[in-house]
Short mmCIF file of C-alpha atoms in Angstrom, two decimals:
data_model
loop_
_atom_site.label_atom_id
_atom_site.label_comp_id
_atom_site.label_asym_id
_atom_site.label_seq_id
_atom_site.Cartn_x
_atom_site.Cartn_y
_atom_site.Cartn_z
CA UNK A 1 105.00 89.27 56.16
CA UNK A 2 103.78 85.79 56.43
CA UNK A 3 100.69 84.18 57.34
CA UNK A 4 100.38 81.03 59.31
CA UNK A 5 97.28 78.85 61.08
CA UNK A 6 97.67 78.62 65.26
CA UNK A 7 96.49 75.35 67.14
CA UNK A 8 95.46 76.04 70.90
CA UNK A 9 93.90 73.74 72.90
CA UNK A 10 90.98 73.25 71.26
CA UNK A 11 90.84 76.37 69.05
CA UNK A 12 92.12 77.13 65.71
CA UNK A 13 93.51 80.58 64.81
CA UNK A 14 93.85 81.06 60.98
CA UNK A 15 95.44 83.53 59.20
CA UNK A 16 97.66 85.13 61.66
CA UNK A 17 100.32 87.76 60.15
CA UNK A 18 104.24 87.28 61.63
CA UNK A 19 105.73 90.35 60.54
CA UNK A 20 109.19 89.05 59.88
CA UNK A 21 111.24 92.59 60.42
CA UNK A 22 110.05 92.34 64.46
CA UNK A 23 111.74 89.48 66.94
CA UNK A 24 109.07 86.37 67.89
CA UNK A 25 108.43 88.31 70.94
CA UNK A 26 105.81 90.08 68.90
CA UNK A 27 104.28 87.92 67.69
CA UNK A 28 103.80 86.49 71.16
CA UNK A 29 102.33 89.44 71.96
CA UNK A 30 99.86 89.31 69.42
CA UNK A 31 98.80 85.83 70.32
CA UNK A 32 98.45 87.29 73.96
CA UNK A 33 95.64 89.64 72.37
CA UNK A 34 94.17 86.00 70.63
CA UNK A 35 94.36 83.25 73.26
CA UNK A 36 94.88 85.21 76.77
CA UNK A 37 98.29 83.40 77.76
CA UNK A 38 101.23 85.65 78.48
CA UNK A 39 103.82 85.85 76.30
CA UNK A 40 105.67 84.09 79.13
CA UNK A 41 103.66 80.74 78.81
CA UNK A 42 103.76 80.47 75.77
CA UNK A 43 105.08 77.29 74.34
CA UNK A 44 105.57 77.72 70.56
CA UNK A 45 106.56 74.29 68.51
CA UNK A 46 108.55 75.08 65.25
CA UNK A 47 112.06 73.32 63.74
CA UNK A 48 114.64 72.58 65.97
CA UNK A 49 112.56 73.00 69.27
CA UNK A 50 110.52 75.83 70.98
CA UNK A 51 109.72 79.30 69.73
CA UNK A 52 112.43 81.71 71.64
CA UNK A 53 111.86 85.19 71.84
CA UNK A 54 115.03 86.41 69.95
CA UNK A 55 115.09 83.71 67.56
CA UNK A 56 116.20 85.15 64.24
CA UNK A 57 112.81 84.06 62.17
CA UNK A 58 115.32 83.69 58.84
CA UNK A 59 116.69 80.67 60.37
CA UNK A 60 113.63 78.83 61.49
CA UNK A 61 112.10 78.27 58.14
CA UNK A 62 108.63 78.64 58.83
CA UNK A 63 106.33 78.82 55.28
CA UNK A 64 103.42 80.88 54.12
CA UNK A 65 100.32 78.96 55.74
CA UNK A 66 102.10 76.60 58.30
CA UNK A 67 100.28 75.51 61.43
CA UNK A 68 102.13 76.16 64.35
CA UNK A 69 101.25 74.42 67.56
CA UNK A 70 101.23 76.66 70.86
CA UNK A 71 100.96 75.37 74.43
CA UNK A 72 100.49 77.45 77.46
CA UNK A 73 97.54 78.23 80.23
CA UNK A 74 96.06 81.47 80.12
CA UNK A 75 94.72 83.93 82.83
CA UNK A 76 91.86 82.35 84.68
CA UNK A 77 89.03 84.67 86.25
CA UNK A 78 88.30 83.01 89.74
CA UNK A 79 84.31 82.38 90.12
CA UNK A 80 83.70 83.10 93.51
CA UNK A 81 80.60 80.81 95.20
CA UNK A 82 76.91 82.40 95.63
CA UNK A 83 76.63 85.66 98.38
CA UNK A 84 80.20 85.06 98.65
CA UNK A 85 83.18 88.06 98.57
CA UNK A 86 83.85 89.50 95.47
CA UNK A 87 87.02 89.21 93.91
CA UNK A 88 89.18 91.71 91.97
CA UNK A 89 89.25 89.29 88.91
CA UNK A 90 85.49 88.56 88.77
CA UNK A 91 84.91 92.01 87.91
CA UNK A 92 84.14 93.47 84.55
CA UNK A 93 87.46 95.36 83.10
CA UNK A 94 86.51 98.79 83.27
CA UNK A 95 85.68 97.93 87.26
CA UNK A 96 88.73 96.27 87.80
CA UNK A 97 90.23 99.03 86.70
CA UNK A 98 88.71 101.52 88.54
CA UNK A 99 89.35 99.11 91.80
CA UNK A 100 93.36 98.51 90.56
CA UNK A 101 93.69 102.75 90.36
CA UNK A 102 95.41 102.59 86.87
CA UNK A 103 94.94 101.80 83.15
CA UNK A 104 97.24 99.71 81.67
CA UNK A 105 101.09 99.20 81.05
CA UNK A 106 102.36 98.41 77.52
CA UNK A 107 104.27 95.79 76.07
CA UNK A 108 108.33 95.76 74.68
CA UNK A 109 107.73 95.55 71.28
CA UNK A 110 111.89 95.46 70.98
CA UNK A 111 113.48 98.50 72.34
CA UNK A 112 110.30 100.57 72.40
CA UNK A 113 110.22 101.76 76.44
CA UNK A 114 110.91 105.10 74.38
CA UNK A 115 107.51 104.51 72.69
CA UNK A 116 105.80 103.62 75.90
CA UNK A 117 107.03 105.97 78.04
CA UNK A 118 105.91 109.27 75.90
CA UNK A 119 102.57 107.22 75.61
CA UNK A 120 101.42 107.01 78.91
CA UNK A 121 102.71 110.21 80.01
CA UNK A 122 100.24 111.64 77.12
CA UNK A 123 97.53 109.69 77.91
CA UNK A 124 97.14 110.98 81.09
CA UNK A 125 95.71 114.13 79.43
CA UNK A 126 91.99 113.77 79.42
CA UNK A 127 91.28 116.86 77.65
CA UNK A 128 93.62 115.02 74.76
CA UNK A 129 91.66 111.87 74.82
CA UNK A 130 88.39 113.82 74.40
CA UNK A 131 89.57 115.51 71.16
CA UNK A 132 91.04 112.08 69.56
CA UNK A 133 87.57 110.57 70.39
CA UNK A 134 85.80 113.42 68.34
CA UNK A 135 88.31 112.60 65.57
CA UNK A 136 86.87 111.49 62.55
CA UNK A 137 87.78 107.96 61.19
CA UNK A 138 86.98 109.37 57.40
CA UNK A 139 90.72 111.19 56.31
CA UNK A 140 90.10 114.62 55.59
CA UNK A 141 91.66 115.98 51.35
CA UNK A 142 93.71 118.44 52.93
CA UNK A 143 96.02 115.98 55.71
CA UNK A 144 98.37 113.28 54.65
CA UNK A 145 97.76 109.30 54.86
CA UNK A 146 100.10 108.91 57.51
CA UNK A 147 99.59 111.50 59.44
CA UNK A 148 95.39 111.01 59.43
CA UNK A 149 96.61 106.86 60.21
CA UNK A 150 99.13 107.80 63.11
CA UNK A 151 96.06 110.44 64.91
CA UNK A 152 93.60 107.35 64.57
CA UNK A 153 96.04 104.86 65.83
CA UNK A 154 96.77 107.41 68.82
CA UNK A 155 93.19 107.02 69.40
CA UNK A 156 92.64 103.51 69.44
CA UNK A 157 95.44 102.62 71.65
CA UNK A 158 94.32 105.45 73.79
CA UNK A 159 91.06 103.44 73.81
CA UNK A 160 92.87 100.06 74.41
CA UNK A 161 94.76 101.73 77.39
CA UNK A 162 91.29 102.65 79.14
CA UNK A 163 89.81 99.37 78.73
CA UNK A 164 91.81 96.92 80.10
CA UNK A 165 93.86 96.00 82.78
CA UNK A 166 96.36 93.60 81.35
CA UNK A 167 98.97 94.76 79.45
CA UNK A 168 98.65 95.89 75.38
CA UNK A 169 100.77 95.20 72.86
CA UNK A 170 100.64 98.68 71.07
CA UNK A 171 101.49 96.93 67.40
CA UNK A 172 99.60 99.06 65.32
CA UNK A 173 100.62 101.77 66.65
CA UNK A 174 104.43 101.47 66.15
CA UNK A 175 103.87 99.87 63.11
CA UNK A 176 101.91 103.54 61.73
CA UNK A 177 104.83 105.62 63.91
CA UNK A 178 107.84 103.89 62.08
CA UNK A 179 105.76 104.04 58.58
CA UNK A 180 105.44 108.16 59.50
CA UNK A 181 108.73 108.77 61.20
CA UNK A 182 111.26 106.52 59.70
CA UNK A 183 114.02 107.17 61.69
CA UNK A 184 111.89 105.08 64.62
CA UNK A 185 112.27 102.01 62.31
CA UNK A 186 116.53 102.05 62.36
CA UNK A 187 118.15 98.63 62.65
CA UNK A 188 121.29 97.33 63.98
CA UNK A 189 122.16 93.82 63.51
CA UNK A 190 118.68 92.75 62.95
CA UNK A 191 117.12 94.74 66.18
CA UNK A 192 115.62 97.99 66.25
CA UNK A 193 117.49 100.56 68.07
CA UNK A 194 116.88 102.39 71.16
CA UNK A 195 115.55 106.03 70.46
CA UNK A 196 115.36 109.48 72.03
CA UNK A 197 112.06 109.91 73.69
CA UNK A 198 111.61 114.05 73.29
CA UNK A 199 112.07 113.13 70.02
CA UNK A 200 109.20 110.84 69.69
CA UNK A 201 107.04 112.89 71.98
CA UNK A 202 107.68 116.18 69.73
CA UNK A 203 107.38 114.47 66.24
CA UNK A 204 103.54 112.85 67.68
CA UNK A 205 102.44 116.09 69.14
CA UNK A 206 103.34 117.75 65.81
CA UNK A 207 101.16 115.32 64.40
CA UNK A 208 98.25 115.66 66.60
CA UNK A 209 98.52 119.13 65.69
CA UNK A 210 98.04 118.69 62.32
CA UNK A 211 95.47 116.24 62.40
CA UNK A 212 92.99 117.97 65.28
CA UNK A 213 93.57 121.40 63.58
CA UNK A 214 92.56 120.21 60.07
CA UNK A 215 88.86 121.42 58.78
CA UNK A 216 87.20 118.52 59.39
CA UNK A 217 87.26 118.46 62.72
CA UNK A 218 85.35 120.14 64.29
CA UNK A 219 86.49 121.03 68.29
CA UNK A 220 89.02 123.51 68.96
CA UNK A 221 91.08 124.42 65.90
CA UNK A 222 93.60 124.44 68.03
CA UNK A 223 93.58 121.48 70.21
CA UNK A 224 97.13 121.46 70.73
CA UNK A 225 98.25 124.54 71.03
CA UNK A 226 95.90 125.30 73.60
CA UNK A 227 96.73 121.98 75.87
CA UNK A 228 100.85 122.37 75.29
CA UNK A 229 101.69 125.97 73.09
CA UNK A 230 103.85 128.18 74.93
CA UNK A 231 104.01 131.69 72.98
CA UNK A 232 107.29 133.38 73.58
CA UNK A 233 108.12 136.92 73.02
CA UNK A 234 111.87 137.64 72.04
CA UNK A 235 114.49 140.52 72.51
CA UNK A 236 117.28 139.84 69.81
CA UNK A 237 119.86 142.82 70.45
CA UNK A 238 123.71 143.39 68.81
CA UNK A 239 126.01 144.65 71.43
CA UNK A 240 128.04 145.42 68.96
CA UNK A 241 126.06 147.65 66.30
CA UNK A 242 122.88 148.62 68.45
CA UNK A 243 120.36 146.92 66.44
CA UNK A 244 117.35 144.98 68.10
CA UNK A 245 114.34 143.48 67.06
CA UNK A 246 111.42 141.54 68.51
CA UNK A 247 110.63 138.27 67.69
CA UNK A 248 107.24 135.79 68.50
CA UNK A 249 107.41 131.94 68.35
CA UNK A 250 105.22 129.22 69.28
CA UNK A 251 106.96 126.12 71.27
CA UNK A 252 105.52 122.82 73.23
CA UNK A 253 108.22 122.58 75.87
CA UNK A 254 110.54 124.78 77.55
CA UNK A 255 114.69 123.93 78.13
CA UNK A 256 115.91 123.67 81.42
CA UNK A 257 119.83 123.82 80.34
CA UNK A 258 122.02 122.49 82.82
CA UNK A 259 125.45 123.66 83.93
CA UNK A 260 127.70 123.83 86.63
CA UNK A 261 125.86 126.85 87.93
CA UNK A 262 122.54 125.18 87.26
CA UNK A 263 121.21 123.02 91.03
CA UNK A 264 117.25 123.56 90.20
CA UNK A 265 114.59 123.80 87.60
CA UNK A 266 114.44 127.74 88.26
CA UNK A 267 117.63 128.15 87.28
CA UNK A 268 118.14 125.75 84.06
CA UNK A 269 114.85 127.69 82.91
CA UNK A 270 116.33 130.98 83.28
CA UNK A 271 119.42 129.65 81.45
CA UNK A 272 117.14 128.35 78.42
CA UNK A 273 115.54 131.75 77.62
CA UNK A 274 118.66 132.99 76.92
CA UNK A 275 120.71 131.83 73.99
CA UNK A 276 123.53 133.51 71.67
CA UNK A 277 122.90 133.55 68.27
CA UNK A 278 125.45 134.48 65.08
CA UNK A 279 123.82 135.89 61.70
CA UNK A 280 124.48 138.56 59.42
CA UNK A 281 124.26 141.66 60.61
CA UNK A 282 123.18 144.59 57.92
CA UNK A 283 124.36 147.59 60.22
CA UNK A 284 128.42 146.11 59.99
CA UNK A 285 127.82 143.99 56.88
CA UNK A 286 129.20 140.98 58.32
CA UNK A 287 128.30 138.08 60.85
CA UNK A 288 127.53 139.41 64.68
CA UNK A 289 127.03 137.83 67.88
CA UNK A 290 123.35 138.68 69.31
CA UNK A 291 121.45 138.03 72.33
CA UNK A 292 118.38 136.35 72.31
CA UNK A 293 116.10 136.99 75.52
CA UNK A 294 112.65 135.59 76.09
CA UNK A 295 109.78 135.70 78.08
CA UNK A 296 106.77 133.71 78.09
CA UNK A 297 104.00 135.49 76.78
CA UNK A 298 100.84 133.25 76.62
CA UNK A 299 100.39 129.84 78.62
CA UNK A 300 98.81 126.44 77.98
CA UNK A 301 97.11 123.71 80.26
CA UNK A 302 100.01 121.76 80.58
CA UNK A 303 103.48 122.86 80.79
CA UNK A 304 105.86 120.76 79.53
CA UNK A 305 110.29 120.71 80.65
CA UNK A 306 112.88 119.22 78.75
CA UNK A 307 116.06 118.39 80.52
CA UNK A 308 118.62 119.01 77.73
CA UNK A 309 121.07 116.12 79.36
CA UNK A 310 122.40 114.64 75.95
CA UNK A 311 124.96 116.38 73.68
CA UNK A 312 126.42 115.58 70.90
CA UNK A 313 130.78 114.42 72.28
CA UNK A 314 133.49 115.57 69.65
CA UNK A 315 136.07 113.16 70.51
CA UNK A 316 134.11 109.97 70.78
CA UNK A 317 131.70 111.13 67.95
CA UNK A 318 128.42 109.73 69.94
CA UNK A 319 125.69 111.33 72.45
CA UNK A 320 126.54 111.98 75.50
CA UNK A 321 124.65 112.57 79.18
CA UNK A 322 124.97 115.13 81.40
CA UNK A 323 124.08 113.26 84.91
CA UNK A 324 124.45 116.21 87.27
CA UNK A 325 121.51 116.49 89.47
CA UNK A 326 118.85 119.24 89.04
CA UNK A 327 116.12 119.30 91.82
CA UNK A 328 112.34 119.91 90.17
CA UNK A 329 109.44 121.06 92.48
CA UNK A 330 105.61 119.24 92.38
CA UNK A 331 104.83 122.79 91.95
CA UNK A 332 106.07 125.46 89.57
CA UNK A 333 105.34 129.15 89.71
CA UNK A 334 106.26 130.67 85.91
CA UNK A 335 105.25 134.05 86.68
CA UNK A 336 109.28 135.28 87.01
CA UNK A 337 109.34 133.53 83.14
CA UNK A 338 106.51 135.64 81.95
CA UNK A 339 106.57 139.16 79.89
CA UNK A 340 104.59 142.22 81.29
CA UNK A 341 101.71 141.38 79.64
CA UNK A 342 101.10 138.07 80.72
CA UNK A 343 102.16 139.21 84.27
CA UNK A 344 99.10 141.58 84.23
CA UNK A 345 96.67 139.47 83.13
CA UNK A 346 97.85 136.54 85.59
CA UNK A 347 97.79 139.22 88.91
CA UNK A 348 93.84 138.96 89.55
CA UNK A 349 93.81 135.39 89.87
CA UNK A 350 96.85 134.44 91.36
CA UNK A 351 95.21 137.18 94.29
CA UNK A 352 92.05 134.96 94.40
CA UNK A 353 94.25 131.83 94.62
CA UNK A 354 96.43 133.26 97.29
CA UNK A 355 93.07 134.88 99.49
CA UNK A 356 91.53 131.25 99.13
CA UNK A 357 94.49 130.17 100.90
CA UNK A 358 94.77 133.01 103.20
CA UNK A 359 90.98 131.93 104.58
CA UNK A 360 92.37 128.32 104.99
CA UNK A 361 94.65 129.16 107.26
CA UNK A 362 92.13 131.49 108.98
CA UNK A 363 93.24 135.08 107.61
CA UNK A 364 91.48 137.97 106.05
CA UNK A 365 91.82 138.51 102.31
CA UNK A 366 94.69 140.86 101.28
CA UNK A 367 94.05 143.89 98.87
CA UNK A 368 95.14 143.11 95.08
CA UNK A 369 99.10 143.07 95.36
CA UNK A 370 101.38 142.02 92.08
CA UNK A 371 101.94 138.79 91.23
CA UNK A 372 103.86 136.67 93.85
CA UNK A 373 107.91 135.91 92.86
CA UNK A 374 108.11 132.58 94.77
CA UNK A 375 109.36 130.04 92.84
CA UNK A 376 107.14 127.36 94.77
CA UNK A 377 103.95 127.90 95.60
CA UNK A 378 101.38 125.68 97.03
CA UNK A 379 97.84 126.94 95.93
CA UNK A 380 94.33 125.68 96.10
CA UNK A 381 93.50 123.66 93.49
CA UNK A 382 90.46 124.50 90.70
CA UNK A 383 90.90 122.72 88.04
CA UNK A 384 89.12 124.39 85.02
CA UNK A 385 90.09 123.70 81.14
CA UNK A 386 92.46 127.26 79.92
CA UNK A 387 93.78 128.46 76.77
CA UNK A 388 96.49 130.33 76.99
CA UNK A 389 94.74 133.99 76.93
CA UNK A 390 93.68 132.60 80.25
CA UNK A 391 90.17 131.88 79.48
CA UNK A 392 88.55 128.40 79.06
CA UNK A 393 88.85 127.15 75.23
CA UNK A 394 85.35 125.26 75.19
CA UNK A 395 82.87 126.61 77.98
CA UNK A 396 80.31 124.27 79.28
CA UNK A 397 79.52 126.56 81.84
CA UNK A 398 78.94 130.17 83.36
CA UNK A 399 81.70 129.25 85.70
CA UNK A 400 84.18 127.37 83.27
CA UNK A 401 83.99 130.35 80.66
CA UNK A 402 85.04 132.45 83.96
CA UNK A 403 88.18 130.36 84.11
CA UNK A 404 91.54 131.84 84.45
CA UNK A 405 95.57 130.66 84.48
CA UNK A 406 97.58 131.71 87.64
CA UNK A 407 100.46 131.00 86.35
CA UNK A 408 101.08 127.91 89.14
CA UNK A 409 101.12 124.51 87.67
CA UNK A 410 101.08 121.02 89.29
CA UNK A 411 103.56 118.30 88.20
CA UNK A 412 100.88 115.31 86.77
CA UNK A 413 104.03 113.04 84.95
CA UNK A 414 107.58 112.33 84.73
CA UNK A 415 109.89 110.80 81.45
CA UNK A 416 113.02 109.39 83.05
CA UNK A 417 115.86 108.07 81.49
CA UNK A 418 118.07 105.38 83.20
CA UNK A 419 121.99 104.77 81.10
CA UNK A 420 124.67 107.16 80.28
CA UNK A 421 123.53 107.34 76.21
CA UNK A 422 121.02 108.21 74.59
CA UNK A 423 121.06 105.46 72.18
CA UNK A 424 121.13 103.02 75.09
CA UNK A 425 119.43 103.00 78.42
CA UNK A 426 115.82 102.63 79.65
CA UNK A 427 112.60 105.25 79.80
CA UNK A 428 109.96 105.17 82.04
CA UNK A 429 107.43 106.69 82.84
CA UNK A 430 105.60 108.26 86.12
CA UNK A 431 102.28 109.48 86.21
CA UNK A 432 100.11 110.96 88.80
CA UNK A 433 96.16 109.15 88.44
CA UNK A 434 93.09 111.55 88.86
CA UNK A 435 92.89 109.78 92.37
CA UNK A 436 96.24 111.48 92.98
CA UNK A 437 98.25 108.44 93.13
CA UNK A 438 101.35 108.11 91.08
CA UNK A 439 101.82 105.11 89.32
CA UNK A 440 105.38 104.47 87.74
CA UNK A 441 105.22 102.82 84.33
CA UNK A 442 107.75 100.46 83.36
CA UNK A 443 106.67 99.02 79.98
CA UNK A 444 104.04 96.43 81.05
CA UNK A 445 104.47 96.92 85.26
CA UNK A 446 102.86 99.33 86.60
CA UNK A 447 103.63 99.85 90.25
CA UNK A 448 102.20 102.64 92.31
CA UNK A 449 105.10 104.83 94.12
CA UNK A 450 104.79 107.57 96.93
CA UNK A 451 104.34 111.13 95.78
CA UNK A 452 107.73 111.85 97.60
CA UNK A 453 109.96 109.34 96.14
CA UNK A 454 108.72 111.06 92.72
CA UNK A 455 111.13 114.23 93.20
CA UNK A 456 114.10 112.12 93.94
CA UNK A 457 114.26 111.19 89.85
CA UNK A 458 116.36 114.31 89.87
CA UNK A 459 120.17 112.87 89.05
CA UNK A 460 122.99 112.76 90.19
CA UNK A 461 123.80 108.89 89.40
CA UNK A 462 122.84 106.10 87.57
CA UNK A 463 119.27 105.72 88.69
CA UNK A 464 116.66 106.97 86.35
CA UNK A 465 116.61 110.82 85.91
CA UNK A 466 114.41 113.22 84.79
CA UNK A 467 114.46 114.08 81.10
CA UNK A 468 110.90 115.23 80.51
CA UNK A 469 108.36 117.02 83.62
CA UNK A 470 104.64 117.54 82.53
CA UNK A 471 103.19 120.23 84.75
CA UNK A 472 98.94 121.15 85.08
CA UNK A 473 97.82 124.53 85.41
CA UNK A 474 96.10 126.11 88.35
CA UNK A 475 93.27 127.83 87.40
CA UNK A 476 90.31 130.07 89.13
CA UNK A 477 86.55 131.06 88.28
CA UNK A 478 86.28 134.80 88.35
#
């Protein structure tokens, strides 16, 4: 890490840190955050000529406490004349946000669209962003360093995100990731490599879970589990010697596997609670084949898919994609997924959701029938907070503590992947605002999309693809 002064205009930066293990691009982005001028405009004197992004910094000899000189205009608000119209840019942040419809996009930090694209797709949970606020900045005895630094770094670039409009270089933040999960930090020829983004989203979540469940902190206990757990409740029978047992695990996404027989979310789901397993069986006293079967038997607020595309190829020794194309609705019924328990409890209000609808289109309300098998429903929409015994986790109010899952949820972002391996290729993300606009993040542009181009991410070729689907639950007050 070195340290070096920055000339600008008229304004001296001193002591700015150029992390040496990171391309020059970064450190344009950091003196983005400093002076306002993109990365872009930025005209960077050092040995030999200008700064250029992908210099290699070993070879430009710059020394502990040099002053570099940087050139370069930055972004200009407009001041609009007295009782004149009122321009976008004139505008605090937060209101330019709020007129623009989006937060912001986040820069490359070197093969990091991985990174950015689990981000944003989490950050559009606002029941998530309420419990990192609460979190304490003080590190509780009982959670680790990096762990307690990752949670708060979640948080502030969380915070960053809300703020502003222009794009944010999220340095800290992949800086605390690679320090926690090394494997984000791998290197080839100088660069850091391309990573899976499941991966990434699975190893923060398990870290949020830690961190919001630990003593100190005081909301829900179980922050996470109740905004992504997914209990499931598991037949494991031998064919072969009769024996079966039950089994109960805790997971945040469901599989949709995907085979030749496999055309639609439905069907990959149905194919990923099933599953062979080998292990020793005591009855024979030898290895067995057994049959795993589950159902879902408690739901969270937000559902989220996995597309397994990439396996691992034999003969070529490297990841592989499956392209084939596997249509997803914008709204997913789960009651065919759930076990007789959960279908019970999820009866009553998926009744109230379907007589709300009934009166919309001018009928009477039907008597209590069981649970609808449709795999697509479109429902009313009452959006209330739900653990997954189907009651609200924190009531505010006689009607939120009244809350209950119907089972239905309502597709609020999409992780894409564009390439043929995972180690290669481009993520994105898509995510629906609270204004119900979608927005399709690409790194640091954000451009809003029509709801209808969003199911066409679905395969098929080499146009991005869904790899991850984050779905809201439908809820009712009863």
């Amino acid at each position: 890490m070195l340290t070096v002064s920055v000339k600008w205009q008229k304004e001296l930066f001193p002591k700015v840190e150029i992390d040496t293990s990171q391309p020059p691009y970064v450190f344009k982005c950091q003196l983005h955050d400093l002076t306002g001028v993109p990365p872009e405009r930025q005209k960077i004197m050092v040995k030999g000529g200008l700064l250029k992004d992908d210099a290699n910094w070993a070879t430009l000899g710059v020394k502990e406490g040099q002053k570099l000189m940087m050139m370069g205009t930055a972004d200009e608000i407009v001041k609009t004349p007295e009782k004149g119209p009122v321009f976008m840019e004139d505008l605090p942040e937060e209101e330019q946000m709020v007129a623009v419809g989006h937060t912001a996009g986040l820069f490359n930090l070197g093969n990091t669209c991985y990174m950015n694209s689990t981000v944003q797709c989490l950050h559009s949970v606002p029941e998530l962003k309420s419990a990192l606020v609460s979190y304490p900045s003080q590190k509780s005895s009982d959670l680790d360093h990096t762990s307690h630094m990752l949670t708060a770094a979640t948080r502030e670039l969380f915070n960053e995100l809300d703020k502003s409009v222009k794009p944010v270089a999220p340095m800290q933040f992949w800086m605390v990731l690679r320090k926690k999960y090394p494997q984000f930090g791998q290197l080839h020829n100088g660069v850091y490599m391309q990573q899976d983004a499941e991966e990434c989203w699975t190893q923060l979540l398990y870290t949020l879970s830690q961190s919001l469940r630990s003593p100190s902190f005081s909301e829900n206990p179980d922050t996470i589990k109740a905004l992504f757990g997914i209990e499931l409740v598991s037949r494991v029978h031998c064919q072969e010697s009769g024996e079966e047992s039950s089994e109960t695990e805790s997971v945040y996404s469901l599989k949709c596997h995907i085979s030749q027989e496999v055309n639609h979310l439905h069907e990959g789901l149905k194919h990923g609670l099933k599953s062979e397993l080998e292990k020793a069986s005591p009855c024979l006293g030898r290895s067995a084949i057994y049959l795993k079967e589950s159902r879902i038997n408690a739901l969270p607020r937000y559902l989220t898919v996995q597309f397994v595309r990439f396996f691992w190829k034999r003969e070529s020794n490297q990841k592989a994609k499956i392209l084939r194309k596997v249509d997803y609705p914008l709204q997913l019924d789960v009651y065919d997924f759930c076990s007789d328990d959960l279908c019970k409890k999820l009866e009553a209000p998926r009744q109230i959701l379907r007589d709300e609808e009934g009166k919309k289109a001018g009928l009477k309300a039907k008597e209590k029938t069981s649970g609808s098998k449709d795999n697509d429903v479109k429902m009313t929409d009452v959006e209330r907070p739900s653990n997954e015994s189907g009651e609200s986790s924190k009531p505010t109010s006689k009607e939120d503590k009244k809350s209950h899952l119907t089972g239905i949820y309502d597709l609020v972002a999409v992780l894409t992947h564009k390439g043929r391996s995972a180690d290669s290729g481009h993520y994105v993300a898509w995510v629906k605002q609270e204004s119900g606009k979608w927005i399709e993040f690409d790194d640091d542009n954000p451009v809003p999309q029509r709801e209808e181009d969003i199911t066409k991410l679905s395969g098929g070729g080499d146009w991005h693809m869904a790899y991850i689907c984050m779905y809201k639950a439908r809820t009712v007050p009863m």
